[in-house]
């Protein structure tokens, strides 16, 4: 079967244009629809994270020992998202390169909108926060920030009919909407006060992201919105009718965040970032070829930005993982298998390419060897026969592990599908020799499968040497990808579609609900 080679046997797990989420809800969060920003206090009563100090000790030494680096991020079109079944995103690609250079594997921990990212970090659920946003000043006591990963500046996006130039005076009379969880409201309000330009600031409908607001501006349902300039570049590449207006304030560095007791990890990340993005004392930027390629892919190259936005390849937009969803579902349901897990495996095996063939002669979507395909041996390049053969093997293995809990059942099934029952059995026997649980993945096979590469361990096994680290990589990557698929696509898309009620995103929201008051300006409020 097709497998990906790693630099050394390590645990591997991944969960790689929605436009960059404005949520930095670690510190600031808002609720309600169309709230008046001018009359309401900015931010919640307390901006403190729920977990202010690190609850774990996991610095570079511990990360190297485990072989895994965990990235906390939001699911969005610039930082991290699924495209053609795989992982994409600027921050994802950049930190993945760091992980590869360091001989580590990367796990993606996706935060829910509104999650407290600093608390997720300090609780130990991840090692580094990669949000693609500038670090709020109020976050400084609770985290360490890396060197810049880039620079971001606020910009106003307007519809063509409302475009009156690039100067801030062109905003006079406009009603400008900001995403509902925008952390920069105090700064934007100060810019308005300092400029003495009469424009309204309105909070967008609760839960509506910047990408959706862009579309509403293009449809002329909103007059203008405030977004990051990088998001604006990507948005204007695929949405017609958007025009860049004035910039607001200076460009601020974006950075990753680590725990305050992860000083060695910060040093490693800083060393990597310095090689790829350097700013001298004069403010001139120098970027590496690698950085430039990744940056241009998401922020400059109009063609790639448009490709990333193709609905058929984006499950968050289309509700589909691949063009084989219906076929995979139809073959999985009678066997009691979750078709999304099988899709995650198919991506790992063949990238959904039905004519894939490995050096070992494994073929088709599920990379089935002809010797094990039975009646389907001569038709493995056809999706349906390939699925029948592959799922027959998988279902038999899955049923044999029915006594395990659901997650370990899948992990043992995937490990067996990749390594074969012989090597898995050797690893389980070794687990018992170490007085560990042979029915546990985390405390068992995860640790003993890589030992099959060491002569002092595999010499006493029945089936001998095996690159078990590759199997750990394989299993964890599929599991993490499956979790992401589950967030985006329901188990029964047809039933979910039938239950879906489509609501006007601006229903009950008033663009003119907020406005400049005469308490702030010595002039009548705008009508």
Coordinates of C-alpha atoms in Angstrom, one line a residue:
X1 CA 0.0 0.0 0.0
X2 CA 1.0 3.6 -0.5
X3 CA 2.6 5.2 2.6
X4 CA 4.4 8.4 3.3
X5 CA 8.0 8.1 4.4
X6 CA 9.1 10.0 7.5
X7 CA 12.6 11.1 8.5
X8 CA 12.5 8.8 11.5
X9 CA 9.8 6.7 13.2
X10 CA 7.6 9.3 14.9
X11 CA 4.0 9.7 16.0
X12 CA 2.3 11.6 13.2
X13 CA -1.1 13.3 13.2
X14 CA -2.7 16.0 11.1
X15 CA -6.2 17.3 11.0
X16 CA -3.6 21.9 5.1
X17 CA -9.7 30.7 -0.1
X18 CA -13.0 30.7 4.5
X19 CA -11.1 34.1 4.6
X20 CA -9.0 34.7 7.7
X21 CA -11.2 34.6 10.7
X22 CA -11.3 37.7 12.7
X23 CA -11.8 35.8 15.8
X24 CA -9.2 36.2 18.5
X25 CA -11.8 35.3 21.0
X26 CA -9.2 34.4 23.4
X27 CA -9.6 37.8 24.8
X28 CA -12.5 39.6 23.3
X29 CA -15.9 38.2 22.3
X30 CA -19.2 39.7 21.5
X31 CA -22.7 38.5 21.1
X32 CA -26.0 39.6 19.6
X33 CA -26.9 40.9 16.2
X34 CA -26.4 44.4 15.0
X35 CA -25.3 45.7 18.4
X36 CA -24.6 49.4 18.6
X37 CA -20.8 49.7 19.1
X38 CA -21.0 53.4 19.9
X39 CA -23.3 52.9 22.9
X40 CA -22.1 49.5 24.2
X41 CA -18.9 48.9 26.1
X42 CA -16.2 47.3 24.1
X43 CA -15.3 43.8 25.0
X44 CA -16.5 41.5 27.8
X45 CA -16.4 42.3 31.5
X46 CA -13.2 40.4 31.8
X47 CA -10.6 39.9 29.1
X48 CA -8.6 37.4 31.2
X49 CA -8.2 33.9 29.8
X50 CA -9.7 31.2 31.9
X51 CA -6.3 29.5 32.3
X52 CA -3.7 32.2 32.8
X53 CA -0.7 30.1 33.5
X54 CA 0.7 26.9 32.0
X55 CA -0.9 23.8 33.5
X56 CA 1.7 21.5 31.8
X57 CA 5.5 21.3 31.4
X58 CA 6.0 20.6 27.7
X59 CA 8.9 22.4 26.2
X60 CA 11.2 21.5 23.3
X61 CA 12.7 18.5 25.0
X62 CA 9.3 17.0 25.7
X63 CA 8.2 17.8 22.1
X64 CA 11.3 16.2 20.6
X65 CA 10.8 13.1 22.9
X66 CA 7.2 12.6 21.8
X67 CA 8.0 13.4 18.1
X68 CA 4.9 15.5 17.7
X69 CA 4.2 19.2 17.6
X70 CA 0.6 20.4 18.1
X71 CA -0.7 23.5 16.3
X72 CA -3.8 25.2 17.7
X73 CA -5.7 27.2 15.0
X74 CA -9.0 28.1 13.6
X75 CA -10.5 26.6 10.5
X76 CA -10.4 29.3 7.9
X77 CA -9.3 29.8 4.3
X78 CA -5.9 31.4 5.1
X79 CA -4.7 29.7 8.2
X80 CA -5.9 26.1 7.9
X81 CA -8.5 24.4 5.8
X82 CA -9.3 21.2 3.9
X83 CA -8.8 21.2 0.1
X84 CA -9.2 18.2 -2.2
X85 CA -9.3 16.1 1.0
X86 CA -5.9 17.4 2.2
X87 CA -4.6 20.1 4.5
X88 CA -3.8 23.6 3.4
X89 CA -3.4 27.1 4.7
X90 CA -0.6 29.7 5.1
X91 CA 0.2 29.1 8.8
X92 CA -0.3 25.4 8.4
X93 CA 2.3 25.1 5.5
X94 CA 4.8 27.4 7.3
X95 CA 4.8 25.5 10.6
X96 CA 4.6 22.2 8.8
X97 CA 7.9 23.1 7.2
X98 CA 9.3 23.8 10.6
X99 CA 8.1 20.4 11.9
X100 CA 9.6 18.6 8.9
X101 CA 12.9 20.5 9.2
X102 CA 13.0 19.5 12.9
X103 CA 12.2 15.8 12.3
X104 CA 8.8 16.3 14.0
X105 CA 5.3 15.5 12.9
X106 CA 2.4 17.9 13.1
X107 CA -1.0 17.6 14.7
X108 CA -3.6 20.2 14.1
X109 CA -6.0 21.1 17.0
X110 CA -8.9 23.1 15.6
X111 CA -10.5 25.5 18.0
X112 CA -14.2 26.3 17.8
X113 CA -15.2 29.9 17.1
X114 CA -15.3 31.6 20.5
X115 CA -12.8 29.2 22.1
X116 CA -10.2 30.8 24.5
X117 CA -7.0 30.1 22.5
X118 CA -4.7 31.0 25.4
X119 CA -6.5 28.6 27.7
X120 CA -6.3 25.8 25.1
X121 CA -2.6 26.5 24.9
X122 CA -2.0 26.8 28.6
X123 CA -4.0 23.7 29.4
X124 CA -1.7 21.6 27.2
X125 CA -4.1 20.8 24.3
X126 CA -1.6 22.3 21.9
X127 CA 2.0 23.6 21.8
X128 CA 1.7 26.7 19.6
X129 CA -1.1 29.0 18.6
X130 CA -1.1 29.9 14.9
X131 CA -4.0 32.3 14.2
X132 CA -2.4 34.6 11.5
X133 CA -3.3 37.6 13.6
X134 CA -1.4 40.3 15.5
X135 CA -0.9 39.6 19.2
X136 CA -3.2 41.7 21.3
X137 CA -1.4 43.7 23.9
X138 CA -3.6 42.2 26.6
X139 CA -2.3 38.7 25.8
X140 CA 1.3 39.6 26.7
X141 CA 1.3 38.4 30.3
X142 CA 0.0 35.0 29.5
X143 CA 2.0 33.9 26.4
X144 CA 5.3 34.3 24.6
X145 CA 5.1 35.6 21.1
X146 CA 7.5 34.5 18.4
X147 CA 9.3 36.6 15.8
X148 CA 6.9 37.9 13.1
X149 CA 5.3 35.4 10.7
X150 CA 4.1 38.4 8.6
X151 CA 2.5 41.8 8.8
X152 CA -1.1 42.7 8.8
X153 CA -3.0 46.0 8.4
X154 CA -6.6 46.9 8.7
X155 CA -8.3 48.0 5.5
X156 CA -11.8 49.0 4.5
X157 CA -13.5 47.0 1.7
X158 CA -16.3 48.8 -0.1
X159 CA -18.6 48.0 -2.9
X160 CA -17.8 49.6 -6.3
X161 CA -20.8 52.0 -5.9
X162 CA -19.5 53.3 -2.5
X163 CA -15.8 53.7 -3.5
X164 CA -14.8 57.3 -3.2
X165 CA -11.0 57.0 -3.0
X166 CA -8.2 55.8 -0.8
X167 CA -8.2 58.6 1.7
X168 CA -9.9 58.2 5.1
X169 CA -12.1 61.2 4.3
X170 CA -13.8 59.0 1.7
X171 CA -15.4 57.1 4.6
X172 CA -17.6 60.0 5.6
X173 CA -21.2 59.0 5.8
X174 CA -20.6 55.3 5.4
X175 CA -21.9 52.6 7.7
X176 CA -18.9 50.2 8.2
X177 CA -19.4 46.7 9.6
X178 CA -16.8 44.8 11.5
X179 CA -16.9 41.0 12.2
X180 CA -18.8 40.2 15.3
X181 CA -15.7 39.0 17.2
X182 CA -13.3 41.6 16.0
X183 CA -10.6 42.2 18.7
X184 CA -9.6 45.6 17.3
X185 CA -12.7 47.7 18.0
X186 CA -11.0 50.0 20.5
X187 CA -8.3 50.8 18.0
X188 CA -10.8 51.3 15.2
X189 CA -12.9 53.6 17.4
X190 CA -9.8 55.6 18.3
X191 CA -8.9 56.0 14.6
X192 CA -12.3 57.3 14.0
X193 CA -12.1 59.7 16.9
X194 CA -8.6 61.0 15.9
X195 CA -9.6 61.5 12.3
X196 CA -12.9 63.2 13.3
X197 CA -14.5 61.6 10.2
X198 CA -18.2 60.8 10.7
X199 CA -18.7 57.2 9.9
X200 CA -20.6 54.5 11.7
X201 CA -19.1 51.3 13.1
X202 CA -21.5 48.4 13.4
X203 CA -20.9 44.9 14.7
X204 CA -21.8 42.2 12.2
X205 CA -24.4 39.5 12.9
X206 CA -23.2 37.0 15.5
X207 CA -21.2 34.2 14.1
X208 CA -20.8 35.7 10.6
X209 CA -17.3 35.6 9.4
X210 CA -15.3 38.1 7.3
X211 CA -15.7 36.0 4.2
X212 CA -19.5 36.1 4.4
X213 CA -19.4 39.9 5.0
X214 CA -17.3 40.3 1.9
X215 CA -19.9 38.6 -0.2
X216 CA -22.6 40.9 1.3
X217 CA -20.6 44.0 0.4
X218 CA -20.2 42.7 -3.2
X219 CA -23.9 42.2 -3.3
X220 CA -24.4 45.8 -2.1
X221 CA -26.3 44.6 1.0
X222 CA -23.6 46.1 3.2
X223 CA -21.8 49.4 2.4
X224 CA -18.4 48.6 3.8
X225 CA -16.5 46.2 6.1
X226 CA -13.1 46.3 7.9
X227 CA -10.8 43.3 7.3
X228 CA -7.1 42.5 7.4
X229 CA -5.3 43.5 4.2
X230 CA -4.2 39.9 3.5
X231 CA -7.8 38.8 3.7
X232 CA -8.8 41.7 1.5
X233 CA -6.2 40.6 -1.1
X234 CA -7.5 37.1 -1.2
X235 CA -11.2 38.3 -1.2
X236 CA -10.8 40.7 -4.1
X237 CA -9.2 37.8 -6.1
X238 CA -12.3 35.7 -6.1
X239 CA -15.2 38.1 -5.3
X240 CA -16.2 40.6 -8.0
X241 CA -17.5 44.0 -7.0
X242 CA -15.1 44.6 -4.1
X243 CA -12.8 47.6 -4.0
X244 CA -10.0 48.4 -1.5
X245 CA -10.7 51.6 0.4
X246 CA -8.5 53.4 3.0
X247 CA -6.1 51.6 5.3
X248 CA -6.7 52.1 9.1
X249 CA -3.6 52.4 11.3
X250 CA -0.2 50.9 10.8
X251 CA 0.8 47.4 9.8
X252 CA 1.3 45.2 12.8
X253 CA 3.4 42.0 13.0
X254 CA 1.5 38.7 13.2
X255 CA 3.1 36.1 15.4
X256 CA 2.6 32.6 16.9
X257 CA 2.1 32.1 20.6
X258 CA 3.7 29.5 23.0
X259 CA 3.3 29.0 26.7
X260 CA 5.5 31.2 29.0
X261 CA 7.3 28.0 30.2
X262 CA 8.1 27.0 26.5
X263 CA 11.2 29.2 26.1
X264 CA 13.2 26.6 24.2
X265 CA 10.3 26.0 21.8
X266 CA 10.2 29.8 21.2
X267 CA 13.9 29.8 20.5
X268 CA 13.5 27.0 17.9
X269 CA 10.6 28.7 16.2
X270 CA 12.4 32.1 16.2
X271 CA 15.4 30.5 14.6
X272 CA 13.3 29.0 11.9
X273 CA 11.3 32.2 11.2
X274 CA 14.5 34.3 11.1
X275 CA 15.8 32.2 8.3
X276 CA 12.6 32.7 6.3
X277 CA 11.5 36.3 7.1
X278 CA 13.9 38.9 8.2
X279 CA 13.2 42.6 8.8
X280 CA 16.2 44.9 9.2
X281 CA 16.4 48.1 11.2
X282 CA 15.2 50.1 8.3
X283 CA 12.0 48.0 8.0
X284 CA 13.0 46.3 4.8
X285 CA 11.8 42.7 4.6
X286 CA 13.8 39.8 3.2
X287 CA 12.0 36.5 2.8
X288 CA 13.3 33.1 1.7
X289 CA 12.2 31.3 -1.4
X290 CA 10.2 28.8 0.6
X291 CA 8.4 31.6 2.5
X292 CA 7.8 33.5 -0.7
X293 CA 6.2 30.5 -2.5
X294 CA 3.9 29.8 0.4
X295 CA 3.0 33.5 0.9
X296 CA 2.3 34.1 -2.8
X297 CA 0.1 30.9 -3.0
X298 CA -2.4 32.3 -0.4
X299 CA -2.1 36.1 -0.8
X300 CA -0.8 37.1 -4.2
X301 CA -1.5 34.4 -6.8
X302 CA -5.0 35.0 -8.0
X303 CA -5.2 31.7 -9.8
X304 CA -4.3 29.6 -6.7
X305 CA -6.6 31.7 -4.5
X306 CA -9.5 31.0 -6.9
X307 CA -8.6 27.3 -7.0
X308 CA -8.7 27.1 -3.2
X309 CA -12.2 28.6 -3.4
X310 CA -13.6 26.0 -5.8
X311 CA -16.6 24.7 -3.9
X312 CA -16.4 21.1 -5.2
X313 CA -13.0 20.7 -3.5
X314 CA -14.0 22.4 -0.2
X315 CA -16.1 20.4 2.2
X316 CA -16.9 23.5 4.3
X317 CA -18.5 25.0 1.2
X318 CA -19.9 22.1 -0.7
X319 CA -20.5 19.6 2.1
X320 CA -18.6 17.0 0.1
X321 CA -15.2 15.4 0.8
X322 CA -14.6 14.1 -2.7
X323 CA -16.4 13.1 -5.9
X324 CA -16.7 9.6 -4.5
X325 CA -18.8 10.4 -1.4
X326 CA -22.0 8.8 -2.5
X327 CA -20.2 5.7 -3.7
X328 CA -18.2 5.3 -0.5
X329 CA -21.3 5.8 1.6
X330 CA -23.3 3.2 -0.3
X331 CA -20.6 0.6 0.2
X332 CA -19.9 1.5 3.9
X333 CA -23.4 1.6 5.3
X334 CA -24.2 -2.2 5.0
X335 CA -20.9 -2.9 6.7
X336 CA -21.5 -0.5 9.6
X337 CA -18.4 1.6 8.7
X338 CA -18.2 5.4 9.0
X339 CA -17.7 6.5 5.4
X340 CA -15.8 9.6 6.5
X341 CA -13.2 7.4 8.1
X342 CA -12.9 5.4 5.0
X343 CA -12.6 8.6 3.0
X344 CA -9.8 9.8 5.3
X345 CA -8.0 6.5 4.6
X346 CA -8.6 6.8 0.8
X347 CA -7.0 10.2 0.8
X348 CA -4.0 8.8 2.7
X349 CA -3.7 5.8 0.3
X350 CA -4.4 7.4 -3.1
X351 CA -5.4 11.0 -2.8
X352 CA -8.7 9.9 -4.4
X353 CA -6.9 9.0 -7.6
X354 CA -8.5 5.7 -8.9
X355 CA -5.5 4.8 -11.1
X356 CA -2.9 5.0 -8.3
X357 CA -0.4 2.2 -8.1
X358 CA 2.4 1.6 -5.6
X359 CA 5.8 0.0 -6.0
X360 CA 4.3 -3.0 -4.2
X361 CA 1.6 -3.2 -6.9
X362 CA -1.2 -2.0 -4.6
X363 CA -3.9 -0.4 -6.8
X364 CA -6.8 2.0 -6.9
X365 CA -8.5 4.1 -4.3
X366 CA -7.8 1.9 -1.3
X367 CA -4.5 0.6 -2.7
X368 CA -5.5 -3.1 -2.6
X369 CA -3.0 -5.8 -3.5
X370 CA -4.3 -8.1 -6.2
X371 CA -3.4 -11.1 -4.1
X372 CA -5.9 -10.1 -1.5
X373 CA -8.6 -8.8 -3.8
X374 CA -10.4 -12.0 -4.7
X375 CA -12.9 -11.7 -7.5
X376 CA -12.0 -8.0 -7.9
X377 CA -8.3 -8.6 -8.6
X378 CA -8.6 -7.7 -12.3
X379 CA -10.7 -4.6 -11.8
X380 CA -9.0 -2.7 -9.0
X381 CA -8.6 0.5 -11.0
X382 CA -12.4 0.8 -11.1
X383 CA -13.7 2.6 -8.0
X384 CA -16.6 0.3 -7.1
X385 CA -14.7 -3.1 -7.3
X386 CA -11.8 -1.5 -5.5
X387 CA -14.0 -0.4 -2.7
X388 CA -15.7 -3.8 -2.4
X389 CA -12.3 -5.5 -2.1
X390 CA -10.8 -3.0 0.3
X391 CA -13.8 -2.7 2.5
X392 CA -14.2 -6.4 2.8
X393 CA -10.7 -6.6 4.2
X394 CA -11.3 -3.6 6.4
X395 CA -14.6 -4.8 7.8
X396 CA -13.3 -8.2 8.7
X397 CA -10.5 -6.5 10.7
X398 CA -12.8 -3.9 12.2
X399 CA -15.2 -6.7 13.4
X400 CA -12.3 -8.6 14.9
X401 CA -11.6 -5.7 17.2
X402 CA -15.2 -5.2 18.4
X403 CA -14.1 -5.6 22.1
X404 CA -12.1 -2.3 21.9
X405 CA -13.5 1.1 22.5
X406 CA -14.5 2.9 19.3
X407 CA -11.4 5.0 18.8
X408 CA -8.9 2.3 19.6
X409 CA -11.0 -0.1 17.4
X410 CA -10.4 2.2 14.5
X411 CA -6.7 2.7 15.3
X412 CA -6.1 -1.0 15.5
X413 CA -8.0 -1.6 12.3
X414 CA -6.0 1.1 10.4
X415 CA -2.7 -0.2 11.8
X416 CA -3.6 -3.7 10.6
X417 CA -4.7 -2.5 7.2
X418 CA -1.3 -0.8 6.9
X419 CA 1.1 -3.1 8.6
X420 CA -0.7 -6.5 8.4
X421 CA -1.9 -8.6 11.3
X422 CA 1.4 -10.2 11.9
X423 CA 3.4 -7.1 12.7
X424 CA 0.5 -5.8 14.8
X425 CA 0.4 -9.0 16.8
X426 CA 4.2 -8.8 17.3
X427 CA 3.7 -5.3 18.7
X428 CA 0.9 -6.4 21.0
X429 CA 3.1 -9.2 22.4
X430 CA 5.9 -6.8 23.0
X431 CA 3.5 -4.5 24.8
X432 CA 2.7 -7.3 27.2
X433 CA 6.4 -7.9 27.7
X434 CA 6.6 -4.3 28.9
X435 CA 3.7 -4.8 31.2
X436 CA 1.5 -2.5 29.2
X437 CA -2.0 -2.9 27.9
X438 CA -2.0 -4.7 24.5
X439 CA -5.6 -3.4 23.9
X440 CA -4.6 0.2 24.2
X441 CA -3.2 2.4 21.4
X442 CA -1.9 5.3 23.5
X443 CA -0.2 3.2 26.2
X444 CA 0.5 0.2 23.9
X445 CA 1.0 0.0 20.1
X446 CA 1.8 3.7 19.8
X447 CA 5.0 3.0 21.8
X448 CA 5.9 -0.5 20.6
X449 CA 5.2 -0.4 16.9
X450 CA 8.3 1.9 16.3
X451 CA 10.4 -0.6 18.4
X452 CA 10.0 -3.1 15.6
X453 CA 12.7 -1.2 13.8
X454 CA 15.3 -1.9 16.5
X455 CA 17.2 -5.2 16.3
X456 CA 17.2 -5.8 20.0
X457 CA 13.4 -5.9 19.9
X458 CA 12.5 -7.4 16.5
X459 CA 14.9 -10.3 16.8
X460 CA 12.6 -11.9 19.3
X461 CA 9.4 -11.4 17.2
X462 CA 7.8 -13.8 14.9
X463 CA 7.7 -11.6 11.8
X464 CA 10.9 -9.7 12.3
X465 CA 11.8 -6.2 11.3
X466 CA 9.2 -3.7 10.4
X467 CA 9.1 0.1 10.0
X468 CA 6.4 0.6 12.7
X469 CA 7.0 4.3 12.9
X470 CA 5.4 4.6 9.5
X471 CA 2.3 2.9 10.7
X472 CA 2.0 5.2 13.7
X473 CA 2.2 8.1 11.3
X474 CA -0.4 6.5 9.0
X475 CA -2.9 5.8 11.8
X476 CA -2.7 9.2 13.6
X477 CA -2.9 11.2 10.4
X478 CA -6.0 9.4 9.2
X479 CA -7.7 9.8 12.6
X480 CA -7.0 13.5 12.8
X481 CA -8.1 14.0 9.2
X482 CA -11.3 12.1 10.0
X483 CA -12.0 14.4 13.0
X484 CA -11.7 17.4 10.6
X485 CA -14.0 15.7 8.1
X486 CA -16.6 15.1 10.9
X487 CA -16.6 18.8 11.7
X488 CA -17.4 19.6 8.1
X489 CA -19.6 16.8 6.8
X490 CA -22.4 15.0 8.6
X491 CA -22.6 11.2 8.7
X492 CA -25.9 11.4 6.7
X493 CA -25.7 14.5 4.4
X494 CA -29.1 13.8 2.9
X495 CA -30.8 13.9 6.3
X496 CA -28.9 17.0 7.3
X497 CA -29.8 18.8 4.1
X498 CA -33.5 17.9 4.7
X499 CA -33.3 19.4 8.1
X500 CA -31.5 22.6 7.0
X501 CA -33.5 25.8 7.2
X502 CA -32.0 28.6 5.1
X503 CA -32.2 32.0 6.8
X504 CA -31.3 35.3 5.4
X505 CA -27.9 36.1 7.1
X506 CA -29.0 39.6 7.8
X507 CA -32.5 38.7 9.1
X508 CA -33.2 40.8 12.2
X509 CA -30.0 42.8 11.8
X510 CA -30.0 46.5 11.2
X511 CA -26.9 48.0 9.5
X512 CA -27.9 51.4 10.8
X513 CA -28.4 50.1 14.3
X514 CA -25.2 51.6 15.4
X515 CA -24.0 55.1 14.7
X516 CA -22.0 58.1 15.9
X517 CA -23.7 59.8 18.8
X518 CA -23.6 63.5 19.6
X519 CA -21.9 62.5 22.9
X520 CA -18.8 61.6 20.9
X521 CA -18.9 64.4 18.3
X522 CA -20.1 67.9 18.6
X523 CA -22.3 67.5 15.6
X524 CA -25.8 65.9 15.0
X525 CA -25.8 62.1 14.6
X526 CA -25.9 60.9 11.0
X527 CA -29.3 60.0 9.6

